[in-house]
mmCIF file of C-alpha atoms in Angstrom:
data_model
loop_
_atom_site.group_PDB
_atom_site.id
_atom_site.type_symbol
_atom_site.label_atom_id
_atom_site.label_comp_id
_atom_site.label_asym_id
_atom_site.label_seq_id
_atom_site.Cartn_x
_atom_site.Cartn_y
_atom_site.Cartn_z
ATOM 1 C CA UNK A 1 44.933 -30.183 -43.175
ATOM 2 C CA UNK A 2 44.817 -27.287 -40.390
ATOM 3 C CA UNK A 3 42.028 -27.154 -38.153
ATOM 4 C CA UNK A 4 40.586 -24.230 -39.952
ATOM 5 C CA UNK A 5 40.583 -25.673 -43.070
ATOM 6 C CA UNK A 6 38.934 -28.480 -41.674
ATOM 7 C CA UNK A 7 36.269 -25.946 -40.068
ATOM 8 C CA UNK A 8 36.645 -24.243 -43.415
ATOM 9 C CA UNK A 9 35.450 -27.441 -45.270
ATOM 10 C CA UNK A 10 32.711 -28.641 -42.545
ATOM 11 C CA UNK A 11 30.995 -24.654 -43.476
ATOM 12 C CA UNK A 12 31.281 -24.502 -47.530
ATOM 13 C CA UNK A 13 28.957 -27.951 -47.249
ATOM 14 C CA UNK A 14 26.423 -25.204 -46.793
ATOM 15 C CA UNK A 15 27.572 -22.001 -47.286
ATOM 16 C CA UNK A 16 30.024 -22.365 -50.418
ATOM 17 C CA UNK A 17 32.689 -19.487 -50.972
ATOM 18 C CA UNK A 18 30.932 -17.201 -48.258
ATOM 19 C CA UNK A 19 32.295 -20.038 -45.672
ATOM 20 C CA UNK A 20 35.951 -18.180 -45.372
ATOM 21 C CA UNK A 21 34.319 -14.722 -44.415
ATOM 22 C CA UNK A 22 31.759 -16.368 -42.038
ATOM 23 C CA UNK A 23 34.615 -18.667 -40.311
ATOM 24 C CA UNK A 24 36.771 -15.186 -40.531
ATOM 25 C CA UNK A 25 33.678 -13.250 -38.244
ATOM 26 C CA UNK A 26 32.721 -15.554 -36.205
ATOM 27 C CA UNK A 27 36.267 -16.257 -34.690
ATOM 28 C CA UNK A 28 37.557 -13.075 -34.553
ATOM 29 C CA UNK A 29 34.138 -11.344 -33.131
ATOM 30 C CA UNK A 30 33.548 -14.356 -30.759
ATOM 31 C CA UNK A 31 36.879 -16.432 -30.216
ATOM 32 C CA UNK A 32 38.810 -13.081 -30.248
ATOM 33 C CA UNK A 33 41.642 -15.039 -32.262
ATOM 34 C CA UNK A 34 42.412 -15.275 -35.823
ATOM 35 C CA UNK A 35 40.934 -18.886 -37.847
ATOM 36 C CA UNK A 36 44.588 -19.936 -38.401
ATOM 37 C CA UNK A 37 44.911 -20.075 -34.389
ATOM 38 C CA UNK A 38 42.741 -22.462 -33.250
ATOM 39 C CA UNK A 39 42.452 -25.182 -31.310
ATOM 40 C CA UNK A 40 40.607 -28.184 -31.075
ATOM 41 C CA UNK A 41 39.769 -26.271 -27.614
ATOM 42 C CA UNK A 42 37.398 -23.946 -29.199
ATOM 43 C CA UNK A 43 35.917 -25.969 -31.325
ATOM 44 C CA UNK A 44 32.867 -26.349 -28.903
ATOM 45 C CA UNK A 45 32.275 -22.147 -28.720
ATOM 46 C CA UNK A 46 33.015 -21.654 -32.209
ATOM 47 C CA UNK A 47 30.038 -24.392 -33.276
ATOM 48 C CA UNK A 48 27.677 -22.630 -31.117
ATOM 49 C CA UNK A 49 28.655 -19.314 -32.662
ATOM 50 C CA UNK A 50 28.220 -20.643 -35.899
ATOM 51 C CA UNK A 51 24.677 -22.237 -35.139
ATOM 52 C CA UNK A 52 23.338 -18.942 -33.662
ATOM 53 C CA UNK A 53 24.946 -16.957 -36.967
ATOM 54 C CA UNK A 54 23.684 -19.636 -39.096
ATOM 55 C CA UNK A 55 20.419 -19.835 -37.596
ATOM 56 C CA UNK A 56 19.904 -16.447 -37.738
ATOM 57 C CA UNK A 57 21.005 -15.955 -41.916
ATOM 58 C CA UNK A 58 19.894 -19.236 -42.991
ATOM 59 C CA UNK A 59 17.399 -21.125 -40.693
ATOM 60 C CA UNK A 60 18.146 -24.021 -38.031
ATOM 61 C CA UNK A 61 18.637 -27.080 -40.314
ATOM 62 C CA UNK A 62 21.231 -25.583 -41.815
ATOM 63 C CA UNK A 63 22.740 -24.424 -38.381
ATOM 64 C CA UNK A 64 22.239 -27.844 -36.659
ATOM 65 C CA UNK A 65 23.924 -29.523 -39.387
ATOM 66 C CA UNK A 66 26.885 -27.138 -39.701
ATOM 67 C CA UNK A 67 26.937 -27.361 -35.761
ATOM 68 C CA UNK A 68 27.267 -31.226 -35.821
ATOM 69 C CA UNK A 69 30.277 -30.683 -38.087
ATOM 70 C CA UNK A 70 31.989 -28.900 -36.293
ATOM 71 C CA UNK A 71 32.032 -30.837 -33.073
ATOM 72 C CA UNK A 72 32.859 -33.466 -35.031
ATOM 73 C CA UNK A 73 36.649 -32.391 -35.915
ATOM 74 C CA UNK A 74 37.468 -32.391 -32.031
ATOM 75 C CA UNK B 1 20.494 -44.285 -59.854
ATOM 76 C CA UNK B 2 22.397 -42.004 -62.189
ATOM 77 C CA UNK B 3 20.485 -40.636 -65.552
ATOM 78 C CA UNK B 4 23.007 -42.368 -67.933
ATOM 79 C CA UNK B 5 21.877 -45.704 -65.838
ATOM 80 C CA UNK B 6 18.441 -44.966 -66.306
ATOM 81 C CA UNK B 7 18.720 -44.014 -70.614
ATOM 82 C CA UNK B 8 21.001 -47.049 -70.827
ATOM 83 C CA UNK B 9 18.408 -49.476 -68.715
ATOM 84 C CA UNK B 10 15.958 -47.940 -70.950
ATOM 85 C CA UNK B 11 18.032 -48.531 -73.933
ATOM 86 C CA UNK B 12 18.594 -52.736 -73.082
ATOM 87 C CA UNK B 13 15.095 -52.684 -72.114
ATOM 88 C CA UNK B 14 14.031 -51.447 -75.693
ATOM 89 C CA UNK B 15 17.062 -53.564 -77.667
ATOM 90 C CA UNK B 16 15.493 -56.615 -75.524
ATOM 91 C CA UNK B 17 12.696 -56.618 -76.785
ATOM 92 C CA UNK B 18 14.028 -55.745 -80.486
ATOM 93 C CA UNK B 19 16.203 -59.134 -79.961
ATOM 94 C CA UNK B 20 13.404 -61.096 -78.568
ATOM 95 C CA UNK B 21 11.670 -60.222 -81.628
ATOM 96 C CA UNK B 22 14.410 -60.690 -83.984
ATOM 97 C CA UNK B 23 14.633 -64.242 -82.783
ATOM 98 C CA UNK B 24 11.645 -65.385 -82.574
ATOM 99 C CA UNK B 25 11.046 -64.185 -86.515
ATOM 100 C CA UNK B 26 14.332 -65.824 -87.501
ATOM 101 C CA UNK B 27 13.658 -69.100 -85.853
ATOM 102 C CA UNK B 28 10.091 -69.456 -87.678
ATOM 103 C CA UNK B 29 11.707 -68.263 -90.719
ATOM 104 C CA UNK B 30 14.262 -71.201 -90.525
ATOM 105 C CA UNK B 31 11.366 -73.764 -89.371
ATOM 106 C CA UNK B 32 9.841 -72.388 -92.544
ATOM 107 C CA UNK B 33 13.030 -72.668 -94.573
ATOM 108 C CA UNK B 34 13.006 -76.589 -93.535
ATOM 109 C CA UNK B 35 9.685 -76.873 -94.542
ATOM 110 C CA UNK B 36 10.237 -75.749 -97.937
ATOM 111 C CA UNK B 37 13.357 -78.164 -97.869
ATOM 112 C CA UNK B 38 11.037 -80.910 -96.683
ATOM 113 C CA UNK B 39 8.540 -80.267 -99.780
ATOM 114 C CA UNK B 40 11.125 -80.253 -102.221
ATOM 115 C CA UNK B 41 12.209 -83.567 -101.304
ATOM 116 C CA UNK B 42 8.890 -85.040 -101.109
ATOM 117 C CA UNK B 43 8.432 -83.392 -104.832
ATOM 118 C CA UNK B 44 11.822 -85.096 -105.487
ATOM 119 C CA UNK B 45 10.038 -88.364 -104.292
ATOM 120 C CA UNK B 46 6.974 -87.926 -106.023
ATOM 121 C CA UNK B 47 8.480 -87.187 -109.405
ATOM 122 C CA UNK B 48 10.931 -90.007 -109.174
ATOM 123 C CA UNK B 49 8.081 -92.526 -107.962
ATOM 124 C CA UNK B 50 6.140 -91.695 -111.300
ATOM 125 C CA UNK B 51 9.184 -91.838 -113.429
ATOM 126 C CA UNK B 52 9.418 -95.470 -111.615
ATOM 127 C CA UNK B 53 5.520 -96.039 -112.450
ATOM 128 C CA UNK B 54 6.138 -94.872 -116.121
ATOM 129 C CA UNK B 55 9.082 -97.041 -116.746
ATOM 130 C CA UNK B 56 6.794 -100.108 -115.465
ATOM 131 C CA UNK B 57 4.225 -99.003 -118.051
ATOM 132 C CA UNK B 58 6.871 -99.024 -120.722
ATOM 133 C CA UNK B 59 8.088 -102.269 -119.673
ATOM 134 C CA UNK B 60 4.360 -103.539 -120.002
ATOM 135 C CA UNK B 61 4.144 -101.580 -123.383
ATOM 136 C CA UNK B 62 7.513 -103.084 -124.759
ATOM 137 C CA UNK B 63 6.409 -106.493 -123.783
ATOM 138 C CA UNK B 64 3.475 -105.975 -125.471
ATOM 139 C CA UNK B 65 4.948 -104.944 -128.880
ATOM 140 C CA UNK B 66 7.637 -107.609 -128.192
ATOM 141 C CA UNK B 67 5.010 -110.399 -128.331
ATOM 142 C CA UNK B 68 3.291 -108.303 -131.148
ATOM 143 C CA UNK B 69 6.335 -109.294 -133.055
ATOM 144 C CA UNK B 70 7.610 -105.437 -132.817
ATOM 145 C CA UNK B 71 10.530 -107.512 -131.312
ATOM 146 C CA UNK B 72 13.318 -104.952 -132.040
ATOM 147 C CA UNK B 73 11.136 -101.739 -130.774
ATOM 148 C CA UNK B 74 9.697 -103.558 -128.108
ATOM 149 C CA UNK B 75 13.150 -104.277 -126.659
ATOM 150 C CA UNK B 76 14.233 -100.759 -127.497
ATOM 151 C CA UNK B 77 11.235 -99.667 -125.009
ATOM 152 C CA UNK B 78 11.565 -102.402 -122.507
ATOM 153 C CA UNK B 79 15.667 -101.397 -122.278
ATOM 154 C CA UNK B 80 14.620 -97.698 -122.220
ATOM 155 C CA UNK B 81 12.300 -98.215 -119.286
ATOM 156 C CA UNK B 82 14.954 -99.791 -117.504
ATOM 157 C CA UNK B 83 17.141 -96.485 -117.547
ATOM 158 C CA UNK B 84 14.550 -94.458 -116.296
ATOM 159 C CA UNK B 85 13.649 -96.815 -113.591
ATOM 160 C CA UNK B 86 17.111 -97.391 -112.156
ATOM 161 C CA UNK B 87 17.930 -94.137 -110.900
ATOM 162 C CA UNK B 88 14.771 -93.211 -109.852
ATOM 163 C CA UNK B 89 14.943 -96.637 -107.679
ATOM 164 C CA UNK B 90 18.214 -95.794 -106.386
ATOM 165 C CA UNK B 91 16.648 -92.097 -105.488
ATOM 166 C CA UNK B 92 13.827 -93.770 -103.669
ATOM 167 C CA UNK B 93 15.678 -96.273 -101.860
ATOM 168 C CA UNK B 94 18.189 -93.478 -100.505
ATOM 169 C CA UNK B 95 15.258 -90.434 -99.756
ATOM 170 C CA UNK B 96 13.056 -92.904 -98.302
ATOM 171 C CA UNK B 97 15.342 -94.359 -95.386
ATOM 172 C CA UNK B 98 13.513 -91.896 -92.821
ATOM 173 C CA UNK B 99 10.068 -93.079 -94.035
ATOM 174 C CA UNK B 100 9.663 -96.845 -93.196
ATOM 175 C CA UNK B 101 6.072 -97.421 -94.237
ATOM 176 C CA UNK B 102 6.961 -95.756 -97.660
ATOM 177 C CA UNK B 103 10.141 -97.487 -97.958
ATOM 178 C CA UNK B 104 8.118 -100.648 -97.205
ATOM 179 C CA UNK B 105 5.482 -100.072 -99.927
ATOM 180 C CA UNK B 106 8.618 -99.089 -102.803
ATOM 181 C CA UNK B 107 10.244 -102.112 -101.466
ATOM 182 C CA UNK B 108 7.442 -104.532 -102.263
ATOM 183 C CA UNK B 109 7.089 -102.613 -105.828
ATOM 184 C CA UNK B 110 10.433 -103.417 -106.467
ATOM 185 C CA UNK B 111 10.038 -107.108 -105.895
ATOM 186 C CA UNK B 112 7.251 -107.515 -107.465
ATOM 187 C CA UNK B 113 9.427 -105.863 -110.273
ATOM 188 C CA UNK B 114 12.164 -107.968 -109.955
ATOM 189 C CA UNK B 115 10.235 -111.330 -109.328
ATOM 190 C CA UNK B 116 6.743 -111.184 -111.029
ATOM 191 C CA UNK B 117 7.259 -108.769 -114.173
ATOM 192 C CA UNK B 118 10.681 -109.306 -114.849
ATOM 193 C CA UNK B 119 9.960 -113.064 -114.643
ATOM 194 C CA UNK B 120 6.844 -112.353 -117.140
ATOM 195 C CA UNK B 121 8.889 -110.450 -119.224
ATOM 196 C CA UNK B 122 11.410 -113.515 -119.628
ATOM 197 C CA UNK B 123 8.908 -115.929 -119.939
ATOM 198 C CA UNK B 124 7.367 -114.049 -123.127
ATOM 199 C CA UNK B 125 10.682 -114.101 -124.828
ATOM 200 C CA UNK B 126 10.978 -117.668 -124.181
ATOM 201 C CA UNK B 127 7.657 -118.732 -125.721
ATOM 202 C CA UNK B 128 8.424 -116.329 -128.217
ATOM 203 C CA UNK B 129 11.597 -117.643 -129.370
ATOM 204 C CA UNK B 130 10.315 -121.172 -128.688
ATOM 205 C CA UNK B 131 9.723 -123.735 -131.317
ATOM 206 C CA UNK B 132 5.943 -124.319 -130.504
ATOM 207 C CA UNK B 133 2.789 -123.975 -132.684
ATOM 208 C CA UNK B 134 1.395 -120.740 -132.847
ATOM 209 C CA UNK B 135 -1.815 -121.164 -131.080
ATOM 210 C CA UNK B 136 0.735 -122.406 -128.450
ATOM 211 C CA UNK B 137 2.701 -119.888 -127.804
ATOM 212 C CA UNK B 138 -0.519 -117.178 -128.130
ATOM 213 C CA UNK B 139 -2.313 -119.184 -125.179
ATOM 214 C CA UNK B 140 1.084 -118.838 -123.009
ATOM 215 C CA UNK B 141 2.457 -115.697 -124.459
ATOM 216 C CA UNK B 142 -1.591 -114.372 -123.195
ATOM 217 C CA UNK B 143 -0.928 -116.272 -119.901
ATOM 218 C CA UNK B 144 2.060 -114.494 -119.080
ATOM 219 C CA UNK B 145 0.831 -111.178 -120.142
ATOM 220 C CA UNK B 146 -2.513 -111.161 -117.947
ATOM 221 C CA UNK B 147 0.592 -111.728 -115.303
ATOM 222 C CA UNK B 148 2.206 -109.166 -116.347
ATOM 223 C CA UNK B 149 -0.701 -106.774 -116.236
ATOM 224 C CA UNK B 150 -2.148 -107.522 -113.239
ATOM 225 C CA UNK B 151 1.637 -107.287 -111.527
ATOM 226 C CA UNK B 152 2.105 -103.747 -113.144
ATOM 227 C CA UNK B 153 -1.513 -102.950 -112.091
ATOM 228 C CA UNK B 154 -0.317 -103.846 -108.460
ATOM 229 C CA UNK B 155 2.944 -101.934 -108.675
ATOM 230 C CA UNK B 156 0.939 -99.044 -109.774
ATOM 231 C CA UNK B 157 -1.331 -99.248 -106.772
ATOM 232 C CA UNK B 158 1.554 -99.315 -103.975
ATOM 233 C CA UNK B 159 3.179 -96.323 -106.643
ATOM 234 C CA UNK B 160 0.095 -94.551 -106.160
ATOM 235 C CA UNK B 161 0.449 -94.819 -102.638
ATOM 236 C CA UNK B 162 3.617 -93.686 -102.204
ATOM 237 C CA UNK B 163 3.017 -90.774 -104.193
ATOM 238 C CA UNK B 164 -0.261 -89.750 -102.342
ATOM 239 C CA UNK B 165 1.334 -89.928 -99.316
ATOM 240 C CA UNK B 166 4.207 -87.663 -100.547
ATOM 241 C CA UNK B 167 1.477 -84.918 -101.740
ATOM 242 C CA UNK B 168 0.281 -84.984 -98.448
ATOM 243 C CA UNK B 169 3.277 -84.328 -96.860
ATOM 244 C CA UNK B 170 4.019 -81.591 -99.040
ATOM 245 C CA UNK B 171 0.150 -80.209 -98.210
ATOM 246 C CA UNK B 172 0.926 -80.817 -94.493
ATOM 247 C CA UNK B 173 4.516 -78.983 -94.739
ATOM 248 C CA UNK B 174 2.363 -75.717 -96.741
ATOM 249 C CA UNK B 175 -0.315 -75.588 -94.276
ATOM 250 C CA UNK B 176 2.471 -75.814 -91.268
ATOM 251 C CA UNK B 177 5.037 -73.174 -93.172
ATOM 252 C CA UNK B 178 1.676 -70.960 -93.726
ATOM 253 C CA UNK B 179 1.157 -71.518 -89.974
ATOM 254 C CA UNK B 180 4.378 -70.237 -89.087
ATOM 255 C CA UNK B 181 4.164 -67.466 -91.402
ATOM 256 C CA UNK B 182 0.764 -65.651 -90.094
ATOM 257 C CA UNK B 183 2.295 -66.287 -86.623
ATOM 258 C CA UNK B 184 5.634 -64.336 -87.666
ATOM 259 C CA UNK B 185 3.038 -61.665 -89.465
ATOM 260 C CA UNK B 186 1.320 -61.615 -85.772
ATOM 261 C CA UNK B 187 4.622 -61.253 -83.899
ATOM 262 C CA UNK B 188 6.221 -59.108 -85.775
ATOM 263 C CA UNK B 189 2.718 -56.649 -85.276
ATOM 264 C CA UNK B 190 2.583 -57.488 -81.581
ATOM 265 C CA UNK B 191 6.183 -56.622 -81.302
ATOM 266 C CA UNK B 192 6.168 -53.915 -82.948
ATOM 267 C CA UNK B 193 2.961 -52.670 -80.822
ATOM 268 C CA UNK B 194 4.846 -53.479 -77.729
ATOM 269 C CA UNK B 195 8.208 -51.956 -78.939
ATOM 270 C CA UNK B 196 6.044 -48.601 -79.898
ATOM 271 C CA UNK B 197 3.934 -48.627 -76.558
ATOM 272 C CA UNK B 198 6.838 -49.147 -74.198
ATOM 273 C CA UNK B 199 9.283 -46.787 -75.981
ATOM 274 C CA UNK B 200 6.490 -43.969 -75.895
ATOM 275 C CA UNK B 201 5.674 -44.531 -72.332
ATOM 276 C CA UNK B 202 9.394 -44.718 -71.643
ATOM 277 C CA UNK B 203 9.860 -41.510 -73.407
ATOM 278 C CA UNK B 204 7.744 -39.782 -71.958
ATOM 279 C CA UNK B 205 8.403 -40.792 -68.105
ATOM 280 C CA UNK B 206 12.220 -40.409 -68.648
ATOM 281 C CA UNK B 207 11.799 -37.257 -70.535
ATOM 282 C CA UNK B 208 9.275 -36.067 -67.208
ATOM 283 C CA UNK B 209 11.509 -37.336 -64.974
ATOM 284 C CA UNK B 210 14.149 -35.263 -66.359
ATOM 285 C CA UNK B 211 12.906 -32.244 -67.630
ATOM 286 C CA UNK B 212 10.108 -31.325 -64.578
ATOM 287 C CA UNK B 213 12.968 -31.049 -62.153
ATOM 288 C CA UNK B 214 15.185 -28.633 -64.291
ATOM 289 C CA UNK B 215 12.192 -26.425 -65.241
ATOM 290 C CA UNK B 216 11.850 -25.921 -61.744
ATOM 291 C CA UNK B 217 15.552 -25.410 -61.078
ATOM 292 C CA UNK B 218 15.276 -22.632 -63.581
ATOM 293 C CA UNK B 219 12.402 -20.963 -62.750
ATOM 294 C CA UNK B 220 14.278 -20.747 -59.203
ATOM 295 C CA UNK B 221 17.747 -19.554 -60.821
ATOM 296 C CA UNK B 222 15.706 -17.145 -62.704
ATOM 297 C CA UNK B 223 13.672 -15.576 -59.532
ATOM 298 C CA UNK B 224 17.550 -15.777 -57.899
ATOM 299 C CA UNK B 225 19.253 -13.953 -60.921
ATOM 300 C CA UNK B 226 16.431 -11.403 -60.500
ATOM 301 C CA UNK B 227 17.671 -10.561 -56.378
ATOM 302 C CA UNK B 228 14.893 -13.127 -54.519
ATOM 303 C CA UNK B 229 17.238 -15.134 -52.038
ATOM 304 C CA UNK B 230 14.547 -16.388 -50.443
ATOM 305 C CA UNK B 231 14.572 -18.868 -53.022
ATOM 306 C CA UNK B 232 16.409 -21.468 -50.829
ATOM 307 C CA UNK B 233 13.158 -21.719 -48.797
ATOM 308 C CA UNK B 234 11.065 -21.999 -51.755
ATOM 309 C CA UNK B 235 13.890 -25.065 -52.817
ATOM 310 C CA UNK B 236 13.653 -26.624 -49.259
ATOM 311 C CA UNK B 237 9.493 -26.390 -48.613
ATOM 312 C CA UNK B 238 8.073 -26.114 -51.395
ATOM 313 C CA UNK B 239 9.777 -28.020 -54.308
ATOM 314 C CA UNK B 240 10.167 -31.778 -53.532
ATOM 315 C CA UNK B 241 12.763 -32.794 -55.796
ATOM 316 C CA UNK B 242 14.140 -36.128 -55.189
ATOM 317 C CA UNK B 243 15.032 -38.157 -57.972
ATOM 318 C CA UNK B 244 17.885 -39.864 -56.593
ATOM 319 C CA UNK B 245 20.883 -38.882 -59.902
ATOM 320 C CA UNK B 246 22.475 -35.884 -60.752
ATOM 321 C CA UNK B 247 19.574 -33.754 -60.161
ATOM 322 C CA UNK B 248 19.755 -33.921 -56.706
ATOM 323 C CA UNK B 249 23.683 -32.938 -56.778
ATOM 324 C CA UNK B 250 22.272 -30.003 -59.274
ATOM 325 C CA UNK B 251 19.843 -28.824 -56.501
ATOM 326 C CA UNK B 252 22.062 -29.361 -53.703
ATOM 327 C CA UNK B 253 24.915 -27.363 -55.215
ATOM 328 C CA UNK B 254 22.281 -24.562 -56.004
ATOM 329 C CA UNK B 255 21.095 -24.121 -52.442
ATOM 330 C CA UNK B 256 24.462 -23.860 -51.522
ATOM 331 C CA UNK B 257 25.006 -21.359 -53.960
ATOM 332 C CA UNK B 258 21.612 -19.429 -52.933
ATOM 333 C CA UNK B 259 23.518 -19.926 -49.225
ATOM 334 C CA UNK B 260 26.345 -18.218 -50.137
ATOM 335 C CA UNK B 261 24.757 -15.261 -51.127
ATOM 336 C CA UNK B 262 22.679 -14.538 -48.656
ATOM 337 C CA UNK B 263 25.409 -14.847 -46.069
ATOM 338 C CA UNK B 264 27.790 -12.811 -47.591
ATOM 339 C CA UNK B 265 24.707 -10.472 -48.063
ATOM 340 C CA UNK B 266 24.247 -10.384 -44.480
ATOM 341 C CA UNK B 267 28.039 -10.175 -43.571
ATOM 342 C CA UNK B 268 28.290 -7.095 -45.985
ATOM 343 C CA UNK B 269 25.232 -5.497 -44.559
ATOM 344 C CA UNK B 270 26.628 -6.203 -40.809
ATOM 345 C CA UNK B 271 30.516 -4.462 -42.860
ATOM 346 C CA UNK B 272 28.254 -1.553 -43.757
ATOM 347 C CA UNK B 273 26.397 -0.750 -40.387
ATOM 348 C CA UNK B 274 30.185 -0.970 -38.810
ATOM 349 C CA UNK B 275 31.229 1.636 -40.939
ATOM 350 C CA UNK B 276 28.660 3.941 -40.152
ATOM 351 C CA UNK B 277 29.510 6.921 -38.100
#
């Protein structure tokens, strides 16, 4: 598995099929890079910008736990 | 635990007690099944230890018409009691093994069969056949039957005995296989109590257990289908639905799904202010 479908994965635990258009906003908006180009480098940045997107949609349990899964691919 | 786990515990739970049940009713019915085996052996006995007390009264009867000089029908009874008595004796012997004080009492019947009436009986047909005077062979020929008499009188005592004790095995054995029968009438209404009571109250929890949860589910999907997202908060705060089997996969699935929407809600209405000039 790539390391976006991993990411992919860690976000449909909570956010089912809108996980690929989240992943696809958050890295290009934030990360300035396309999902099928990253690194296990930006996997810190991209779980805080998908904690404060989260946060913001769905509330912080949700965040902190889509956070934690995300720092732990790296 | 899963809901199949919980209907089939339920299930054992209730065939458990349907087996307990089923057991315990068959084993009196085969206790009572011996007991009627053990009457109609000690009927057995009985009859055969009066057909054994009859033939000694037609022994004493033939003897008596033998010395009446009824010789040929006295020794047509006398040989007539003899085949009743023999198989009977031969029944008692063999059904009384397992009853020593019984098979003591028949045994001392029998000798004084074989020893005091028998010899009586051949002691009349001597005198009888005997070339002494009449008044002779009356006074020994009387002697011999007040033997015989008060031998037969004996062996109809110890008869008696046997038999009395027979009838009261066979009242014992009723009262005991009535016994066991009002208990199987009082398990079979305590089991089927207990059978009803726990299957209702299993029922009615499972069917709770079940059915509470997905009522709420729905009335959520239902507020969802109608446009309220906010429905994952009413899932998360105020629903607390934990019952550890598929249910919980059901809700979890559904707040994903209630997830979903909202955030591609809020990604399309982020699309749409883009757009705007």
């Amino acid at each position: 598995m790539t390391l976006e479908e991993d990411c992919l994965a860690v976000l449909a635990r909570d956010l089912g099929p809108a996980a690929r258009g989240f992943l696809d906003r958050q890295c290009r908006n934030h990360l300035k890079k396309e999902p099928s180009a990253l690194q296990k480098t930006d996997l810190e940045e991209l779980a805080k910008w998908c904690a404060i997107g989260i946060q913001l949609v769905l509330g912080a349990q949700v965040a902190e736990n889509a956070k934690k899964g995300i720092l732990a691919l790296k | 635990m899963k809901i199949r786990t919980k209907l089939l515990l339920s299930y054992l739970l209730i065939v458990g007690l349907f087996v307990a049940a089923g057991a315990t009713i068959t084993y009196n019915t085969m206790q009572v099944a011996n007991l009627q085996n053990t009457v109609k052996q000690q009927v057995e006995i009985n009859n055969n230890a009066y057909a054994y007390q009859q033939g000694l009264d037609q022994k004493q009867f033939g003897t008596l018409m033998y010395s009446s000089d009824n010789t040929t029908e006295g020794e047509r009874i006398i040989v007539r009691s003899a085949e009743i008595m023999e198989p009977a004796k031969v029944y008692l012997l063999s059904a009384l093994a397992n009853s020593p004080d019984l098979l003591s009492k028949f045994n001392g019947v029998v000798a004084i069969d074989s020893n005091q009436i028998n010899n009586a009986i051949t002691q009349v047909y001597a005198i009888y056949t005997s070339n002494a005077s009449d008044t002779d062979k009356y006074v020994q020929i009387w002697g011999q039957l007040t033997l015989l008499m008060n031998s037969v009188s004996l062996a109809d005592a110890q008869l008696a005995e046997v038999r009395e004790a027979t009838l009261a095995n066979v009242q014992n054995a009723t009262v005991e296989s009535q016994n066991y029968a009002n208990f199987s009438l009082l398990l079979a209404v305590i089991f089927i109590a207990v059978i009803g009571v726990t299957s209702g109250i299993l029922a009615f929890v499972m069917g709770k257990r079940i059915t509470d949860p997905l009522r709420k589910l729905a009335d959520i999907a239902h507020k969802v289908s109608l446009g309220d997202l906010n429905q994952r908060y009413y899932l998360k705060q105020k629903i607390d639905i934990k019952t550890g089997d598929e249910i919980d996969e059901l809700v979890d699935a559904f707040k994903r799904m209630i997830n979903a929407f909202r955030m591609t809600e809020a990604l399309a209405k982020e699309e749409q202010e883009t757009i705007k000039p």
